[in-house]
Amino acid sequence: MRDDTAISADILHWYDHHARILPWRVSPADRAAGVRPDPYRVWLSEVMLQQTTVAAVRSYFRTFTQAWPTVSDLAAADDGDVMAAWAGLGYYARARNLLKCARVVADQYTGHFPNTAAKLLTLPGIGPYTAAAVASIAFDEPATVVDGNVERVISRLFALTDPLPGSRPRIAQLAATVTPRERPGDYAQAMMDLGATICTPRNPACGICPLRPDCAGFAQGIAAELPKKTPKQPKPTRHGFAYVGRASDGAILLERRPDKGLLGGTLGFPGSDWGADPDPVPPRTADWTVSGEVRHTFTHFHLILTVMVAQIPTEPALTPAAQFNPASLPTVMRKVWDGAQPGICELTNDT
Ligand code: SF4
């Protein structure tokens, strides 16, 4: 294997010609011409991209940056509006932390993100990965940035056969050895792009990869098997009830979940606890009937919800039909709404 400088130079050369065009990115040519990335856009994209694909993030990124063009605009936003704009992107703790972080940056840093990974790490919702990514991409700090794509590239480049997640410290160590001091921001993005477009999970395109001359995984013929992973425990299945109550004028019974916990701070339909054999707990006394069943998978468990529907008395706490937008609900609650439609149609026909 050649020295680390030659490897990073090859990756940067490849990036100069093949960088993906992304709405939050400053292209290598613009960067060379002196254009600096907006730390707010870098941070926002990195938070959105955690556990989510580039394709899924694009429209959310556009919506957020149009509604809140600066971190100070986001800091001044209404919590409910931000949660509604985030709906469907999942992992709602990220949206709550996004707001907290924006408010700290606006209040304590006069709307300017701190420019080192160490300081970024002190902000709400910013962990080691995001701190390194923002410091590197926005401020050209030679921080070691290791996301899933980089993990895969490094595992293959060095033919690491120890399984994830135990191999992470070694991967970080090796990733640091190839991170250059020149253009570290472009280098971090180049590694992400290489992992996303060439060194893909299945069938890596080694034939067109700039790292092939140095890649131990390729040389040993084991690249596609790496990184190895410790087998996951099967996910348990939980059950629950969700209640879609509508008044005769179409107004809907919704509730906002507590800030802490799964789906924290999001709007949805009331329901039971989720567990092995939960008790039904109707939120209002009414003639509840089963409308259907919906399934949803979270990170740690599968969920099966029995959807109950009923006509309920009108009351001020209900959300008027004209103000109800299913698109502002998290995905599992959108499924509940869809699952309620047959029952709601029957109610409408009966009454
Ligand atoms: Fe990945 Fe193949 Fe490139 Fe090695 S040569 S880094 S396995 S694409």
PDB file of C-alpha atoms in Angstrom, residues 13-221:
ATOM      1  CA  HIS A  13      -8.678  13.801  -7.590  1.00  0.00           C
ATOM      2  CA  TRP A  14     -11.595  11.410  -8.113  1.00  0.00           C
ATOM      3  CA  TYR A  15     -13.901  13.741  -6.139  1.00  0.00           C
ATOM      4  CA  ASP A  16     -12.906  16.728  -8.276  1.00  0.00           C
ATOM      5  CA  HIS A  17     -14.403  14.928 -11.274  1.00  0.00           C
ATOM      6  CA  HIS A  18     -17.211  12.871  -9.736  1.00  0.00           C
ATOM      7  CA  ALA A  19     -18.607  14.757  -6.722  1.00  0.00           C
ATOM      8  CA  ARG A  20     -22.357  14.332  -6.330  1.00  0.00           C
ATOM      9  CA  ILE A  21     -24.349  17.520  -6.757  1.00  0.00           C
ATOM     10  CA  LEU A  22     -26.241  17.997  -3.495  1.00  0.00           C
ATOM     11  CA  PRO A  23     -28.320  21.003  -2.439  1.00  0.00           C
ATOM     12  CA  TRP A  24     -26.284  21.537   0.744  1.00  0.00           C
ATOM     13  CA  ARG A  25     -22.907  21.069  -0.881  1.00  0.00           C
ATOM     14  CA  VAL A  26     -20.368  23.533  -2.284  1.00  0.00           C
ATOM     15  CA  SER A  27     -18.819  21.805  -5.295  1.00  0.00           C
ATOM     16  CA  PRO A  28     -15.064  21.192  -5.287  1.00  0.00           C
ATOM     17  CA  ALA A  29     -14.645  23.736  -8.123  1.00  0.00           C
ATOM     18  CA  ASP A  30     -16.565  26.433  -6.210  1.00  0.00           C
ATOM     19  CA  ARG A  31     -14.676  25.592  -3.069  1.00  0.00           C
ATOM     20  CA  ALA A  32     -11.374  25.949  -4.889  1.00  0.00           C
ATOM     21  CA  ALA A  33     -12.615  29.347  -6.076  1.00  0.00           C
ATOM     22  CA  GLY A  34     -13.108  30.430  -2.478  1.00  0.00           C
ATOM     23  CA  VAL A  35     -16.824  29.753  -1.883  1.00  0.00           C
ATOM     24  CA  ARG A  36     -17.370  28.672   1.721  1.00  0.00           C
ATOM     25  CA  PRO A  37     -20.141  26.290   2.801  1.00  0.00           C
ATOM     26  CA  ASP A  38     -22.883  27.707   5.038  1.00  0.00           C
ATOM     27  CA  PRO A  39     -22.411  25.911   8.401  1.00  0.00           C
ATOM     28  CA  TYR A  40     -26.187  26.048   8.993  1.00  0.00           C
ATOM     29  CA  ARG A  41     -26.904  24.118   5.782  1.00  0.00           C
ATOM     30  CA  VAL A  42     -24.098  21.647   6.501  1.00  0.00           C
ATOM     31  CA  TRP A  43     -25.380  21.013  10.020  1.00  0.00           C
ATOM     32  CA  LEU A  44     -29.025  20.761   8.916  1.00  0.00           C
ATOM     33  CA  SER A  45     -28.179  18.249   6.184  1.00  0.00           C
ATOM     34  CA  GLU A  46     -26.022  16.151   8.498  1.00  0.00           C
ATOM     35  CA  VAL A  47     -28.764  15.953  11.138  1.00  0.00           C
ATOM     36  CA  MET A  48     -31.352  15.043   8.495  1.00  0.00           C
ATOM     37  CA  LEU A  49     -29.085  12.437   6.898  1.00  0.00           C
ATOM     38  CA  GLN A  50     -28.633  10.449  10.114  1.00  0.00           C
ATOM     39  CA  GLN A  51     -30.463   7.153   9.541  1.00  0.00           C
ATOM     40  CA  THR A  52     -31.976   8.546   6.325  1.00  0.00           C
ATOM     41  CA  THR A  53     -31.071   8.465   2.641  1.00  0.00           C
ATOM     42  CA  VAL A  54     -30.023  11.411   0.486  1.00  0.00           C
ATOM     43  CA  ALA A  55     -33.078  10.825  -1.720  1.00  0.00           C
ATOM     44  CA  ALA A  56     -35.430  11.095   1.268  1.00  0.00           C
ATOM     45  CA  VAL A  57     -33.717  14.178   2.676  1.00  0.00           C
ATOM     46  CA  ARG A  58     -33.684  16.407  -0.426  1.00  0.00           C
ATOM     47  CA  SER A  59     -37.290  17.633  -0.233  1.00  0.00           C
ATOM     48  CA  TYR A  60     -37.139  18.112   3.550  1.00  0.00           C
ATOM     49  CA  PHE A  61     -33.942  20.110   3.220  1.00  0.00           C
ATOM     50  CA  ARG A  62     -35.591  22.340   0.612  1.00  0.00           C
ATOM     51  CA  THR A  63     -38.685  22.846   2.781  1.00  0.00           C
ATOM     52  CA  PHE A  64     -36.627  23.736   5.853  1.00  0.00           C
ATOM     53  CA  THR A  65     -34.242  26.115   4.129  1.00  0.00           C
ATOM     54  CA  GLN A  66     -37.111  27.872   2.352  1.00  0.00           C
ATOM     55  CA  ALA A  67     -39.111  28.248   5.572  1.00  0.00           C
ATOM     56  CA  TRP A  68     -36.105  29.000   7.792  1.00  0.00           C
ATOM     57  CA  PRO A  69     -33.152  30.247   5.696  1.00  0.00           C
ATOM     58  CA  THR A  70     -30.855  30.846   8.694  1.00  0.00           C
ATOM     59  CA  VAL A  71     -30.253  29.215  12.040  1.00  0.00           C
ATOM     60  CA  SER A  72     -31.757  32.297  13.721  1.00  0.00           C
ATOM     61  CA  ASP A  73     -34.944  31.878  11.662  1.00  0.00           C
ATOM     62  CA  LEU A  74     -35.144  28.256  12.753  1.00  0.00           C
ATOM     63  CA  ALA A  75     -34.514  29.244  16.372  1.00  0.00           C
ATOM     64  CA  ALA A  76     -37.501  31.608  16.223  1.00  0.00           C
ATOM     65  CA  ALA A  77     -39.793  29.002  14.621  1.00  0.00           C
ATOM     66  CA  ASP A  78     -42.875  27.572  16.284  1.00  0.00           C
ATOM     67  CA  ASP A  79     -42.157  24.091  17.686  1.00  0.00           C
ATOM     68  CA  GLY A  80     -45.329  22.625  16.152  1.00  0.00           C
ATOM     69  CA  ASP A  81     -44.455  23.990  12.700  1.00  0.00           C
ATOM     70  CA  VAL A  82     -40.988  22.415  12.849  1.00  0.00           C
ATOM     71  CA  MET A  83     -42.336  19.062  14.050  1.00  0.00           C
ATOM     72  CA  ALA A  84     -44.939  19.139  11.257  1.00  0.00           C
ATOM     73  CA  ALA A  85     -42.263  19.948   8.649  1.00  0.00           C
ATOM     74  CA  TRP A  86     -40.162  17.069   9.984  1.00  0.00           C
ATOM     75  CA  ALA A  87     -43.082  14.595   9.884  1.00  0.00           C
ATOM     76  CA  GLY A  88     -42.195  11.486   7.905  1.00  0.00           C
ATOM     77  CA  LEU A  89     -38.426  11.849   8.346  1.00  0.00           C
ATOM     78  CA  GLY A  90     -38.509   9.736  11.516  1.00  0.00           C
ATOM     79  CA  TYR A  91     -36.385   9.737  14.672  1.00  0.00           C
ATOM     80  CA  TYR A  92     -38.257  12.710  16.075  1.00  0.00           C
ATOM     81  CA  ALA A  93     -35.736  13.324  18.848  1.00  0.00           C
ATOM     82  CA  ARG A  94     -33.591  14.752  16.064  1.00  0.00           C
ATOM     83  CA  ALA A  95     -36.183  17.431  15.312  1.00  0.00           C
ATOM     84  CA  ARG A  96     -36.512  18.398  18.964  1.00  0.00           C
ATOM     85  CA  ASN A  97     -32.732  18.592  19.316  1.00  0.00           C
ATOM     86  CA  LEU A  98     -32.526  20.528  16.059  1.00  0.00           C
ATOM     87  CA  LEU A  99     -34.627  23.271  17.605  1.00  0.00           C
ATOM     88  CA  LYS A 100     -32.718  23.205  20.887  1.00  0.00           C
ATOM     89  CA  CYS A 101     -29.416  23.456  19.049  1.00  0.00           C
ATOM     90  CA  ALA A 102     -30.636  26.286  16.794  1.00  0.00           C
ATOM     91  CA  ARG A 103     -31.730  28.245  19.878  1.00  0.00           C
ATOM     92  CA  VAL A 104     -28.387  27.777  21.624  1.00  0.00           C
ATOM     93  CA  VAL A 105     -26.517  28.897  18.487  1.00  0.00           C
ATOM     94  CA  ALA A 106     -28.825  31.900  18.058  1.00  0.00           C
ATOM     95  CA  ASP A 107     -28.750  32.929  21.738  1.00  0.00           C
ATOM     96  CA  GLN A 108     -25.246  32.050  22.873  1.00  0.00           C
ATOM     97  CA  TYR A 109     -23.249  32.264  19.635  1.00  0.00           C
ATOM     98  CA  THR A 110     -25.059  35.203  17.948  1.00  0.00           C
ATOM     99  CA  GLY A 111     -26.246  32.896  15.175  1.00  0.00           C
ATOM    100  CA  HIS A 112     -22.781  31.625  14.231  1.00  0.00           C
ATOM    101  CA  PHE A 113     -21.913  27.972  14.658  1.00  0.00           C
ATOM    102  CA  PRO A 114     -18.704  27.360  16.614  1.00  0.00           C
ATOM    103  CA  ASN A 115     -15.949  26.281  14.231  1.00  0.00           C
ATOM    104  CA  THR A 116     -14.316  23.301  15.940  1.00  0.00           C
ATOM    105  CA  ALA A 117     -15.502  19.748  16.520  1.00  0.00           C
ATOM    106  CA  ALA A 118     -14.774  20.095  20.245  1.00  0.00           C
ATOM    107  CA  LYS A 119     -17.073  23.120  20.607  1.00  0.00           C
ATOM    108  CA  LEU A 120     -19.742  21.728  18.294  1.00  0.00           C
ATOM    109  CA  LEU A 121     -19.864  18.636  20.469  1.00  0.00           C
ATOM    110  CA  THR A 122     -21.157  20.730  23.374  1.00  0.00           C
ATOM    111  CA  LEU A 123     -24.333  21.673  21.454  1.00  0.00           C
ATOM    112  CA  PRO A 124     -27.638  19.785  21.895  1.00  0.00           C
ATOM    113  CA  GLY A 125     -28.089  16.827  19.557  1.00  0.00           C
ATOM    114  CA  ILE A 126     -24.564  17.009  18.128  1.00  0.00           C
ATOM    115  CA  GLY A 127     -22.632  13.787  18.681  1.00  0.00           C
ATOM    116  CA  PRO A 128     -19.067  12.918  17.669  1.00  0.00           C
ATOM    117  CA  TYR A 129     -19.997  12.108  14.066  1.00  0.00           C
ATOM    118  CA  THR A 130     -21.969  15.308  13.397  1.00  0.00           C
ATOM    119  CA  ALA A 131     -19.379  17.462  15.185  1.00  0.00           C
ATOM    120  CA  ALA A 132     -16.604  16.012  13.041  1.00  0.00           C
ATOM    121  CA  ALA A 133     -18.631  16.272   9.824  1.00  0.00           C
ATOM    122  CA  VAL A 134     -19.638  19.922  10.374  1.00  0.00           C
ATOM    123  CA  ALA A 135     -16.139  20.951  11.552  1.00  0.00           C
ATOM    124  CA  SER A 136     -14.613  19.258   8.560  1.00  0.00           C
ATOM    125  CA  ILE A 137     -17.048  20.240   5.803  1.00  0.00           C
ATOM    126  CA  ALA A 138     -17.929  23.745   6.992  1.00  0.00           C
ATOM    127  CA  PHE A 139     -14.625  24.795   8.580  1.00  0.00           C
ATOM    128  CA  ASP A 140     -11.975  22.505   7.036  1.00  0.00           C
ATOM    129  CA  GLU A 141     -10.830  21.111  10.356  1.00  0.00           C
ATOM    130  CA  PRO A 142      -8.997  17.819   9.688  1.00  0.00           C
ATOM    131  CA  ALA A 143     -11.416  15.892  11.910  1.00  0.00           C
ATOM    132  CA  THR A 144     -11.946  12.184  11.252  1.00  0.00           C
ATOM    133  CA  VAL A 145     -15.409  11.708   9.797  1.00  0.00           C
ATOM    134  CA  VAL A 146     -16.724   8.137   9.866  1.00  0.00           C
ATOM    135  CA  ASP A 147     -20.268   7.425   8.717  1.00  0.00           C
ATOM    136  CA  GLY A 148     -21.598   4.094   7.416  1.00  0.00           C
ATOM    137  CA  ASN A 149     -20.139   4.696   3.966  1.00  0.00           C
ATOM    138  CA  VAL A 150     -16.698   5.503   5.336  1.00  0.00           C
ATOM    139  CA  GLU A 151     -16.846   2.480   7.642  1.00  0.00           C
ATOM    140  CA  ARG A 152     -17.366   0.263   4.624  1.00  0.00           C
ATOM    141  CA  VAL A 153     -14.610   1.860   2.527  1.00  0.00           C
ATOM    142  CA  ILE A 154     -12.048   1.703   5.353  1.00  0.00           C
ATOM    143  CA  SER A 155     -12.968  -1.893   6.267  1.00  0.00           C
ATOM    144  CA  ARG A 156     -12.380  -2.928   2.674  1.00  0.00           C
ATOM    145  CA  LEU A 157      -9.320  -0.792   2.049  1.00  0.00           C
ATOM    146  CA  PHE A 158      -7.569  -2.379   5.041  1.00  0.00           C
ATOM    147  CA  ALA A 159      -9.304  -5.790   4.765  1.00  0.00           C
ATOM    148  CA  LEU A 160     -10.599  -5.627   8.345  1.00  0.00           C
ATOM    149  CA  THR A 161     -12.340  -8.880   9.111  1.00  0.00           C
ATOM    150  CA  ASP A 162     -13.379  -8.138  12.715  1.00  0.00           C
ATOM    151  CA  PRO A 163     -17.140  -7.553  12.787  1.00  0.00           C
ATOM    152  CA  LEU A 164     -18.967  -4.287  13.460  1.00  0.00           C
ATOM    153  CA  PRO A 165     -19.715  -2.744  15.861  1.00  0.00           C
ATOM    154  CA  GLY A 166     -16.640  -4.000  17.751  1.00  0.00           C
ATOM    155  CA  SER A 167     -14.316  -2.939  14.950  1.00  0.00           C
ATOM    156  CA  ARG A 168     -15.367   0.745  15.105  1.00  0.00           C
ATOM    157  CA  PRO A 169     -12.434   2.016  17.198  1.00  0.00           C
ATOM    158  CA  ARG A 170      -9.962   0.384  14.789  1.00  0.00           C
ATOM    159  CA  ILE A 171     -11.826   1.810  11.790  1.00  0.00           C
ATOM    160  CA  ALA A 172     -11.691   5.313  13.325  1.00  0.00           C
ATOM    161  CA  GLN A 173      -7.974   4.891  13.965  1.00  0.00           C
ATOM    162  CA  LEU A 174      -7.286   3.835  10.372  1.00  0.00           C
ATOM    163  CA  ALA A 175      -9.605   6.515   8.962  1.00  0.00           C
ATOM    164  CA  ALA A 176      -7.575   9.125  10.876  1.00  0.00           C
ATOM    165  CA  THR A 177      -4.366   7.924   9.234  1.00  0.00           C
ATOM    166  CA  VAL A 178      -5.698   8.661   5.745  1.00  0.00           C
ATOM    167  CA  THR A 179      -7.425  11.975   6.554  1.00  0.00           C
ATOM    168  CA  PRO A 180      -5.331  14.744   4.957  1.00  0.00           C
ATOM    169  CA  ARG A 181      -4.537  18.148   6.430  1.00  0.00           C
ATOM    170  CA  GLU A 182      -5.162  19.759   3.036  1.00  0.00           C
ATOM    171  CA  ARG A 183      -8.821  19.971   1.931  1.00  0.00           C
ATOM    172  CA  PRO A 184     -10.169  17.804   4.776  1.00  0.00           C
ATOM    173  CA  GLY A 185     -13.739  18.973   4.080  1.00  0.00           C
ATOM    174  CA  ASP A 186     -13.612  17.855   0.456  1.00  0.00           C
ATOM    175  CA  TYR A 187     -11.887  14.646   1.514  1.00  0.00           C
ATOM    176  CA  ALA A 188     -14.678  13.802   4.019  1.00  0.00           C
ATOM    177  CA  GLN A 189     -17.307  14.326   1.328  1.00  0.00           C
ATOM    178  CA  ALA A 190     -15.238  12.370  -1.198  1.00  0.00           C
ATOM    179  CA  MET A 191     -15.161   9.353   1.102  1.00  0.00           C
ATOM    180  CA  MET A 192     -18.914   9.584   1.642  1.00  0.00           C
ATOM    181  CA  ASP A 193     -19.466   9.792  -2.125  1.00  0.00           C
ATOM    182  CA  LEU A 194     -17.109   6.921  -2.837  1.00  0.00           C
ATOM    183  CA  GLY A 195     -18.995   4.730  -0.363  1.00  0.00           C
ATOM    184  CA  ALA A 196     -22.371   5.781  -1.740  1.00  0.00           C
ATOM    185  CA  THR A 197     -21.599   5.417  -5.446  1.00  0.00           C
ATOM    186  CA  ILE A 198     -18.604   3.076  -5.984  1.00  0.00           C
ATOM    187  CA  CYS A 199     -17.824   1.095  -2.835  1.00  0.00           C
ATOM    188  CA  THR A 200     -21.476   0.153  -2.392  1.00  0.00           C
ATOM    189  CA  PRO A 201     -22.693  -2.479   0.077  1.00  0.00           C
ATOM    190  CA  ARG A 202     -23.295  -5.085  -2.612  1.00  0.00           C
ATOM    191  CA  ASN A 203     -21.257  -5.392  -5.790  1.00  0.00           C
ATOM    192  CA  PRO A 204     -18.619  -2.684  -5.232  1.00  0.00           C
ATOM    193  CA  ALA A 205     -17.462  -1.242  -8.553  1.00  0.00           C
ATOM    194  CA  CYS A 206     -13.775  -1.943  -7.929  1.00  0.00           C
ATOM    195  CA  GLY A 207     -13.014  -1.672 -11.650  1.00  0.00           C
ATOM    196  CA  ILE A 208     -13.536   2.109 -11.588  1.00  0.00           C
ATOM    197  CA  CYS A 209     -12.438   2.781  -8.005  1.00  0.00           C
ATOM    198  CA  PRO A 210      -9.521   5.163  -7.385  1.00  0.00           C
ATOM    199  CA  LEU A 211      -8.523   3.086  -4.341  1.00  0.00           C
ATOM    200  CA  ARG A 212      -8.186  -0.209  -6.160  1.00  0.00           C
ATOM    201  CA  PRO A 213      -4.338  -0.179  -6.347  1.00  0.00           C
ATOM    202  CA  ASP A 214      -4.190   0.096  -2.552  1.00  0.00           C
ATOM    203  CA  CYS A 215      -7.274  -1.911  -1.568  1.00  0.00           C
ATOM    204  CA  ALA A 216      -6.373  -4.980   0.505  1.00  0.00           C
ATOM    205  CA  GLY A 217      -9.989  -6.202   0.461  1.00  0.00           C
ATOM    206  CA  PHE A 218      -9.973  -6.167  -3.344  1.00  0.00           C
ATOM    207  CA  ALA A 219      -6.541  -7.821  -3.518  1.00  0.00           C
ATOM    208  CA  GLN A 220      -7.699 -10.624  -1.221  1.00  0.00           C
ATOM    209  CA  GLY A 221     -10.988 -11.069  -3.093  1.00  0.00           C
TER     210      GLY A 221
END
